Every structure is written in structure tokens, then in C-alpha cells.
Amino acid sequence: MSTSFQHIMPITFDSGEEGPHLLILAGVHGDELEPVQVGLKLTTQLAGAIKIRKGTLTIVPIVNRPAYKNKSRTAEDGLDLARTFPGRKEGSKTEQIAWEISQLIRSVDFLIDMHTGGKTYEIYPLSGYVLHRDEKILEIQRTMATTFGLPVQWGTSPELNGRTISVARDAGIPAIYTEYGGGGQQNEEIVEVLYEGCLRVLVELKMIPDRKMHSPEPQYIVEDTREASGHLQIMYPSPLKGDFITHAQLGAMVKKGDLIGEVHDSKAGKGVEISAREDGLLFLIRRRPFVNKNEATAGILPITQPGTITLP
Ligand SMILES: [Zn+2]
């Protein structure tokens, strides 16, 4: 299959035995570094120490190579790949990458797409999925997210388009994405956690032997059908252009009215406070100080104790 692609370089491990075909993607955004390391580590391990015994695993460790080369979120055409799916065969580079990845997604049985907050945001570890209208697919996605083992599980609007998970949704393929870390630094611990998460899913699908790994229960499960849920870039928008200063801790439980941060307008010599509008888990915080008007500064998941919450 890889010969038919111009831009992406899938690496396939075929057990020769019947079984599921799992696709693992990393590097949809070029400034999200840990997932790429996970993809490369998996590729090395599966070529040596770990053998696939059932089904097929395909890994694309660096989906968006032109963006990754520049360590930027997007390629030169400026299109956000995660808003461009399913893409166009004869489009710009980002559109062509989206088109190729879409072909790949439609050819598999399960999808994991790993992200971080990139240079701009830091994100508390979470596994996400769309609240698929097909209850069977939704249940498999919940199981995949639980198996992956990150502390927050987030089901979001099935209406979000342009993403790998929306291509999977339309093709009826169970899919999850993960978000963890970011903010411009590389974190070895994140690589390890994501790597183990991938192995857990491989064990769950019986593609590799049981590794007797502990699968932690997610502490917080949020299922949110509201239309824009899952759209990180619109959360707690900055009221003005300026410099953002954080006053809260990622992963903290905040109360309505708590100070999250402030945006300073140096020219006007004034700051505007950004406060929590709800009680919940601060799962997203801006790490790039410069902020344009309406860009996200923070994100709160309205859950106050471990367990499941369904919104609205
Ligand atoms: Zn991303």
C-alpha cells in the first residue's frame, strides 16, 4: 500500500495471521514532538523485541513531514491539517497529506491519533473520541480510551469535522485521539506513558501477547454532546491582544471565579483578568505568552470529582 503514497510513509507490520488492522498516527501537527517519538519507538520495538502475532499494525510516525521539518504546527501553506480532512488529491500539500491519510484510515479497522498542545498549549493527559451515533462503535471507542489509560476520557460532539477522527467516524471505524503535554518542551515521561498506552490497546486487540500491564481506570469521564465541545482553540478566548500570564496550575481543580491568568496590554498599560466561569478541572493552559484577541487561554472540563459526567 505504501507505494501508492507521495507524501506519507506508513510502516506496516503484518503478522500474516488474520486479525484487526490498527493504525497509529503521530505528528499531524509538526510541533507535537512526543507522539512522533512514540511512533518511532513502536516502529523500532516491533521490528525487534515485540512481535505482532495477529492482524496488522500500520504506523505513520510523522504524518505532517513538511510541518515537522519546520517544527511548526502547519506546513508552508498554513492550513491546519486537523481541520483539512478528508483533503484533496490535487490540493495544496496539506490537502494532499490529508487525502492520503484518509485513504489509509478507510483501509483499517481501528485508529489512534496522538497529539500534544504543541508549542502553544499544555494539555492534561486525556483520550478523546466522538460521541458516535452508532452505539456499538461508541462503546468500542470508550473501551479503547479506557484501555489507553490516561486519567481523563472525553467524549465530544460528533459534529466536529476536518479531523482524522471525523474521517474514521464517517467510515464507521472506531477511533480515539490522545492529548498530553506540550508547551515547547520535550518530556520523556510523556513518551513512556503514550507508548504504554499504545501497547495496552495492542494487547486488548490480542495483536501482541499480554504484557501484564496495569491498566489504570480513567478518573474522569466527560461526555459532552454540545456542538463545539472538543474544539480547544475557542476556549476562554483572550479579550485582547497582549501577553498572557498564567496564575493557575494545569490539572488543578478550580472554582468558578478563580483567577486563571491575565492578559496584559503593554501599550495601554493594563491587564484583564481571566477567571473560571465554572467549577472543574483545568485541563488546558496557554504556554505561549503572546496572545491574539480571541485565541484560547485555558480550558476547563466541568467535572469536580472522579467519575462520569454527561453534558449538557
Ligand atoms: Zn495536534
PDB file of N, CA and C in Angstrom, residues 207-273:
ATOM      1  N   MET A 207      -3.322  -8.443  19.589  1.00  0.00           N
ATOM      2  CA  MET A 207      -2.336  -8.405  18.500  1.00  0.00           C
ATOM      3  C   MET A 207      -0.930  -8.719  19.000  1.00  0.00           C
ATOM      4  N   ILE A 208      -0.692  -8.443  20.293  1.00  0.00           N
ATOM      5  CA  ILE A 208       0.576  -8.835  20.911  1.00  0.00           C
ATOM      6  C   ILE A 208       0.244  -9.579  22.207  1.00  0.00           C
ATOM      7  N   PRO A 209       1.158 -10.415  22.702  1.00  0.00           N
ATOM      8  CA  PRO A 209       0.883 -11.159  23.936  1.00  0.00           C
ATOM      9  C   PRO A 209       0.661 -10.231  25.119  1.00  0.00           C
ATOM     10  N   ASP A 210      -0.105 -10.709  26.092  1.00  0.00           N
ATOM     11  CA  ASP A 210      -0.379  -9.950  27.305  1.00  0.00           C
ATOM     12  C   ASP A 210       0.933  -9.599  27.993  1.00  0.00           C
ATOM     13  N   ARG A 211       1.099  -8.322  28.300  1.00  0.00           N
ATOM     14  CA  ARG A 211       2.345  -7.892  28.956  1.00  0.00           C
ATOM     15  C   ARG A 211       2.138  -7.656  30.441  1.00  0.00           C
ATOM     16  N   LYS A 212       0.975  -8.097  30.948  1.00  0.00           N
ATOM     17  CA  LYS A 212       0.661  -7.944  32.380  1.00  0.00           C
ATOM     18  C   LYS A 212       0.830  -6.489  32.804  1.00  0.00           C
ATOM     19  N   MET A 213       0.354  -5.607  31.942  1.00  0.00           N
ATOM     20  CA  MET A 213       0.475  -4.184  32.257  1.00  0.00           C
ATOM     21  C   MET A 213      -0.756  -3.745  33.023  1.00  0.00           C
ATOM     22  N   HIS A 214      -0.526  -2.848  33.937  1.00  0.00           N
ATOM     23  CA  HIS A 214      -1.602  -2.289  34.730  1.00  0.00           C
ATOM     24  C   HIS A 214      -2.384  -1.308  33.851  1.00  0.00           C
ATOM     25  N   SER A 215      -3.699  -1.453  33.787  1.00  0.00           N
ATOM     26  CA  SER A 215      -4.498  -0.506  33.022  1.00  0.00           C
ATOM     27  C   SER A 215      -5.282   0.382  33.980  1.00  0.00           C
ATOM     28  N   PRO A 216      -4.773   1.573  34.246  1.00  0.00           N
ATOM     29  CA  PRO A 216      -5.446   2.425  35.234  1.00  0.00           C
ATOM     30  C   PRO A 216      -6.827   2.848  34.751  1.00  0.00           C
ATOM     31  N   GLU A 217      -7.781   2.840  35.656  1.00  0.00           N
ATOM     32  CA  GLU A 217      -9.117   3.338  35.338  1.00  0.00           C
ATOM     33  C   GLU A 217      -9.033   4.843  35.084  1.00  0.00           C
ATOM     34  N   PRO A 218      -9.744   5.366  34.100  1.00  0.00           N
ATOM     35  CA  PRO A 218      -9.763   6.821  33.977  1.00  0.00           C
ATOM     36  C   PRO A 218     -10.456   7.407  35.202  1.00  0.00           C
ATOM     37  N   GLN A 219      -9.920   8.494  35.695  1.00  0.00           N
ATOM     38  CA  GLN A 219     -10.511   9.098  36.896  1.00  0.00           C
ATOM     39  C   GLN A 219     -11.732   9.928  36.541  1.00  0.00           C
ATOM     40  N   TYR A 220     -11.659  10.562  35.369  1.00  0.00           N
ATOM     41  CA  TYR A 220     -12.711  11.497  34.987  1.00  0.00           C
ATOM     42  C   TYR A 220     -13.216  11.147  33.592  1.00  0.00           C
ATOM     43  N   ILE A 221     -14.496  10.927  33.479  1.00  0.00           N
ATOM     44  CA  ILE A 221     -15.082  10.684  32.160  1.00  0.00           C
ATOM     45  C   ILE A 221     -16.103  11.781  31.903  1.00  0.00           C
ATOM     46  N   VAL A 222     -15.881  12.541  30.828  1.00  0.00           N
ATOM     47  CA  VAL A 222     -16.799  13.609  30.460  1.00  0.00           C
ATOM     48  C   VAL A 222     -17.349  13.288  29.077  1.00  0.00           C
ATOM     49  N   GLU A 223     -18.661  13.216  28.969  1.00  0.00           N
ATOM     50  CA  GLU A 223     -19.269  13.039  27.648  1.00  0.00           C
ATOM     51  C   GLU A 223     -20.142  14.251  27.393  1.00  0.00           C
ATOM     52  N   ASP A 224     -19.789  14.968  26.333  1.00  0.00           N
ATOM     53  CA  ASP A 224     -20.332  16.304  26.108  1.00  0.00           C
ATOM     54  C   ASP A 224     -20.807  16.423  24.659  1.00  0.00           C
ATOM     55  N   THR A 225     -22.142  16.465  24.485  1.00  0.00           N
ATOM     56  CA  THR A 225     -22.686  16.496  23.123  1.00  0.00           C
ATOM     57  C   THR A 225     -22.810  17.909  22.565  1.00  0.00           C
ATOM     58  N   ARG A 226     -22.482  18.926  23.385  1.00  0.00           N
ATOM     59  CA  ARG A 226     -22.652  20.291  22.887  1.00  0.00           C
ATOM     60  C   ARG A 226     -21.846  20.493  21.616  1.00  0.00           C
ATOM     61  N   GLU A 227     -22.387  21.313  20.728  1.00  0.00           N
ATOM     62  CA  GLU A 227     -21.915  21.365  19.341  1.00  0.00           C
ATOM     63  C   GLU A 227     -20.419  21.596  19.184  1.00  0.00           C
ATOM     64  N   ALA A 228     -19.871  22.536  19.954  1.00  0.00           N
ATOM     65  CA  ALA A 228     -18.455  22.863  19.767  1.00  0.00           C
ATOM     66  C   ALA A 228     -17.562  22.158  20.790  1.00  0.00           C
ATOM     67  N   SER A 229     -18.115  21.198  21.513  1.00  0.00           N
ATOM     68  CA  SER A 229     -17.283  20.532  22.513  1.00  0.00           C
ATOM     69  C   SER A 229     -16.139  19.818  21.806  1.00  0.00           C
ATOM     70  N   GLY A 230     -14.992  19.872  22.401  1.00  0.00           N
ATOM     71  CA  GLY A 230     -13.826  19.248  21.785  1.00  0.00           C
ATOM     72  C   GLY A 230     -13.029  20.215  20.936  1.00  0.00           C
ATOM     73  N   HIS A 231     -13.542  21.426  20.759  1.00  0.00           N
ATOM     74  CA  HIS A 231     -12.817  22.424  19.966  1.00  0.00           C
ATOM     75  C   HIS A 231     -11.989  23.291  20.918  1.00  0.00           C
ATOM     76  N   LEU A 232     -10.713  22.924  21.045  1.00  0.00           N
ATOM     77  CA  LEU A 232      -9.874  23.543  22.073  1.00  0.00           C
ATOM     78  C   LEU A 232      -9.565  25.005  21.785  1.00  0.00           C
ATOM     79  N   GLN A 233      -9.466  25.351  20.508  1.00  0.00           N
ATOM     80  CA  GLN A 233      -8.944  26.675  20.148  1.00  0.00           C
ATOM     81  C   GLN A 233      -9.904  27.821  20.448  1.00  0.00           C
ATOM     82  N   ILE A 234     -11.114  27.495  20.896  1.00  0.00           N
ATOM     83  CA  ILE A 234     -12.070  28.576  21.174  1.00  0.00           C
ATOM     84  C   ILE A 234     -12.347  28.736  22.672  1.00  0.00           C
ATOM     85  N   MET A 235     -11.585  28.017  23.514  1.00  0.00           N
ATOM     86  CA  MET A 235     -11.884  28.052  24.939  1.00  0.00           C
ATOM     87  C   MET A 235     -11.236  29.249  25.635  1.00  0.00           C
ATOM     88  N   TYR A 236     -11.989  29.853  26.519  1.00  0.00           N
ATOM     89  CA  TYR A 236     -11.517  31.019  27.275  1.00  0.00           C
ATOM     90  C   TYR A 236     -10.734  31.976  26.376  1.00  0.00           C
ATOM     91  N   PRO A 237     -11.412  32.521  25.354  1.00  0.00           N
ATOM     92  CA  PRO A 237     -10.724  33.392  24.392  1.00  0.00           C
ATOM     93  C   PRO A 237     -10.200  34.660  25.053  1.00  0.00           C
ATOM     94  N   SER A 238      -9.027  35.084  24.603  1.00  0.00           N
ATOM     95  CA  SER A 238      -8.441  36.302  25.147  1.00  0.00           C
ATOM     96  C   SER A 238      -9.268  37.505  24.703  1.00  0.00           C
ATOM     97  N   PRO A 239      -9.596  38.408  25.629  1.00  0.00           N
ATOM     98  CA  PRO A 239     -10.405  39.579  25.262  1.00  0.00           C
ATOM     99  C   PRO A 239      -9.603  40.610  24.463  1.00  0.00           C
ATOM    100  N   LEU A 240      -8.287  40.468  24.456  1.00  0.00           N
ATOM    101  CA  LEU A 240      -7.472  41.447  23.727  1.00  0.00           C
ATOM    102  C   LEU A 240      -6.129  40.836  23.330  1.00  0.00           C
ATOM    103  N   LYS A 241      -5.424  41.569  22.471  1.00  0.00           N
ATOM    104  CA  LYS A 241      -4.079  41.164  22.066  1.00  0.00           C
ATOM    105  C   LYS A 241      -3.114  41.594  23.162  1.00  0.00           C
ATOM    106  N   GLY A 242      -2.241  40.697  23.582  1.00  0.00           N
ATOM    107  CA  GLY A 242      -1.320  41.075  24.654  1.00  0.00           C
ATOM    108  C   GLY A 242      -0.468  39.923  25.109  1.00  0.00           C
ATOM    109  N   ASP A 243      -0.055  39.962  26.364  1.00  0.00           N
ATOM    110  CA  ASP A 243       0.797  38.923  26.926  1.00  0.00           C
ATOM    111  C   ASP A 243       0.054  38.205  28.035  1.00  0.00           C
ATOM    112  N   PHE A 244      -0.026  36.902  27.877  1.00  0.00           N
ATOM    113  CA  PHE A 244      -0.787  36.087  28.830  1.00  0.00           C
ATOM    114  C   PHE A 244       0.122  35.610  29.957  1.00  0.00           C
ATOM    115  N   ILE A 245      -0.345  35.764  31.168  1.00  0.00           N
ATOM    116  CA  ILE A 245       0.370  35.263  32.344  1.00  0.00           C
ATOM    117  C   ILE A 245      -0.542  34.266  33.044  1.00  0.00           C
ATOM    118  N   THR A 246       0.000  33.084  33.322  1.00  0.00           N
ATOM    119  CA  THR A 246      -0.791  32.044  33.972  1.00  0.00           C
ATOM    120  C   THR A 246      -0.758  32.222  35.487  1.00  0.00           C
ATOM    121  N   HIS A 247      -1.903  32.016  36.124  1.00  0.00           N
ATOM    122  CA  HIS A 247      -1.951  32.058  37.586  1.00  0.00           C
ATOM    123  C   HIS A 247      -2.476  30.759  38.168  1.00  0.00           C
ATOM    124  N   ALA A 248      -2.667  29.762  37.329  1.00  0.00           N
ATOM    125  CA  ALA A 248      -3.240  28.508  37.832  1.00  0.00           C
ATOM    126  C   ALA A 248      -2.402  27.333  37.352  1.00  0.00           C
ATOM    127  N   GLN A 249      -2.591  26.223  38.010  1.00  0.00           N
ATOM    128  CA  GLN A 249      -1.800  25.013  37.756  1.00  0.00           C
ATOM    129  C   GLN A 249      -2.579  24.067  36.841  1.00  0.00           C
ATOM    130  N   LEU A 250      -1.908  23.576  35.799  1.00  0.00           N
ATOM    131  CA  LEU A 250      -2.542  22.569  34.953  1.00  0.00           C
ATOM    132  C   LEU A 250      -2.935  21.360  35.804  1.00  0.00           C
ATOM    133  N   GLY A 251      -4.148  20.869  35.597  1.00  0.00           N
ATOM    134  CA  GLY A 251      -4.616  19.708  36.357  1.00  0.00           C
ATOM    135  C   GLY A 251      -5.267  20.081  37.675  1.00  0.00           C
ATOM    136  N   ALA A 252      -5.275  21.395  37.988  1.00  0.00           N
ATOM    137  CA  ALA A 252      -5.872  21.817  39.261  1.00  0.00           C
ATOM    138  C   ALA A 252      -7.395  21.788  39.168  1.00  0.00           C
ATOM    139  N   MET A 253      -8.039  21.582  40.316  1.00  0.00           N
ATOM    140  CA  MET A 253      -9.480  21.733  40.416  1.00  0.00           C
ATOM    141  C   MET A 253      -9.751  23.198  40.734  1.00  0.00           C
ATOM    142  N   VAL A 254     -10.426  23.875  39.837  1.00  0.00           N
ATOM    143  CA  VAL A 254     -10.689  25.295  40.073  1.00  0.00           C
ATOM    144  C   VAL A 254     -12.168  25.515  40.396  1.00  0.00           C
ATOM    145  N   LYS A 255     -12.423  26.624  41.041  1.00  0.00           N
ATOM    146  CA  LYS A 255     -13.798  27.013  41.387  1.00  0.00           C
ATOM    147  C   LYS A 255     -14.190  28.201  40.522  1.00  0.00           C
ATOM    148  N   LYS A 256     -15.476  28.281  40.223  1.00  0.00           N
ATOM    149  CA  LYS A 256     -16.000  29.426  39.483  1.00  0.00           C
ATOM    150  C   LYS A 256     -15.506  30.715  40.134  1.00  0.00           C
ATOM    151  N   GLY A 257     -14.938  31.609  39.323  1.00  0.00           N
ATOM    152  CA  GLY A 257     -14.432  32.881  39.847  1.00  0.00           C
ATOM    153  C   GLY A 257     -12.944  32.868  40.149  1.00  0.00           C
ATOM    154  N   ASP A 258     -12.333  31.690  40.252  1.00  0.00           N
ATOM    155  CA  ASP A 258     -10.886  31.620  40.499  1.00  0.00           C
ATOM    156  C   ASP A 258     -10.124  32.288  39.352  1.00  0.00           C
ATOM    157  N   LEU A 259      -9.027  32.933  39.713  1.00  0.00           N
ATOM    158  CA  LEU A 259      -8.191  33.570  38.700  1.00  0.00           C
ATOM    159  C   LEU A 259      -7.385  32.499  37.952  1.00  0.00           C
ATOM    160  N   ILE A 260      -7.520  32.484  36.625  1.00  0.00           N
ATOM    161  CA  ILE A 260      -6.771  31.523  35.790  1.00  0.00           C
ATOM    162  C   ILE A 260      -5.500  32.184  35.268  1.00  0.00           C
ATOM    163  N   GLY A 261      -5.644  33.447  34.889  1.00  0.00           N
ATOM    164  CA  GLY A 261      -4.497  34.160  34.333  1.00  0.00           C
ATOM    165  C   GLY A 261      -4.916  35.576  33.988  1.00  0.00           C
ATOM    166  N   GLU A 262      -3.994  36.314  33.379  1.00  0.00           N
ATOM    167  CA  GLU A 262      -4.374  37.647  32.924  1.00  0.00           C
ATOM    168  C   GLU A 262      -3.665  37.966  31.611  1.00  0.00           C
ATOM    169  N   VAL A 263      -4.301  38.826  30.854  1.00  0.00           N
ATOM    170  CA  VAL A 263      -3.705  39.271  29.599  1.00  0.00           C
ATOM    171  C   VAL A 263      -3.315  40.730  29.761  1.00  0.00           C
ATOM    172  N   HIS A 264      -2.031  40.979  29.526  1.00  0.00           N
ATOM    173  CA  HIS A 264      -1.519  42.338  29.680  1.00  0.00           C
ATOM    174  C   HIS A 264      -1.439  43.048  28.339  1.00  0.00           C
ATOM    175  N   ASP A 265      -1.993  44.222  28.308  1.00  0.00           N
ATOM    176  CA  ASP A 265      -1.875  45.082  27.142  1.00  0.00           C
ATOM    177  C   ASP A 265      -0.798  46.110  27.483  1.00  0.00           C
ATOM    178  N   SER A 266       0.426  45.852  26.987  1.00  0.00           N
ATOM    179  CA  SER A 266       1.563  46.691  27.400  1.00  0.00           C
ATOM    180  C   SER A 266       1.383  48.138  26.956  1.00  0.00           C
ATOM    181  N   LYS A 267       0.824  48.326  25.761  1.00  0.00           N
ATOM    182  CA  LYS A 267       0.651  49.700  25.246  1.00  0.00           C
ATOM    183  C   LYS A 267      -0.264  50.502  26.137  1.00  0.00           C
ATOM    184  N   ALA A 268      -1.385  49.873  26.499  1.00  0.00           N
ATOM    185  CA  ALA A 268      -2.358  50.572  27.338  1.00  0.00           C
ATOM    186  C   ALA A 268      -1.962  50.508  28.819  1.00  0.00           C
ATOM    187  N   GLY A 269      -0.985  49.667  29.118  1.00  0.00           N
ATOM    188  CA  GLY A 269      -0.525  49.527  30.489  1.00  0.00           C
ATOM    189  C   GLY A 269      -1.570  48.957  31.430  1.00  0.00           C
ATOM    190  N   LYS A 270      -2.405  48.075  30.910  1.00  0.00           N
ATOM    191  CA  LYS A 270      -3.427  47.476  31.780  1.00  0.00           C
ATOM    192  C   LYS A 270      -3.537  45.972  31.534  1.00  0.00           C
ATOM    193  N   GLY A 271      -4.032  45.292  32.517  1.00  0.00           N
ATOM    194  CA  GLY A 271      -4.246  43.856  32.401  1.00  0.00           C
ATOM    195  C   GLY A 271      -5.707  43.507  32.563  1.00  0.00           C
ATOM    196  N   VAL A 272      -6.128  42.448  31.891  1.00  0.00           N
ATOM    197  CA  VAL A 272      -7.502  41.973  32.047  1.00  0.00           C
ATOM    198  C   VAL A 272      -7.450  40.574  32.629  1.00  0.00           C
ATOM    199  N   GLU A 273      -8.161  40.373  33.716  1.00  0.00           N
ATOM    200  CA  GLU A 273      -8.142  39.065  34.368  1.00  0.00           C
ATOM    201  C   GLU A 273      -9.013  38.059  33.635  1.00  0.00           C
TER     202      GLU A 273
END
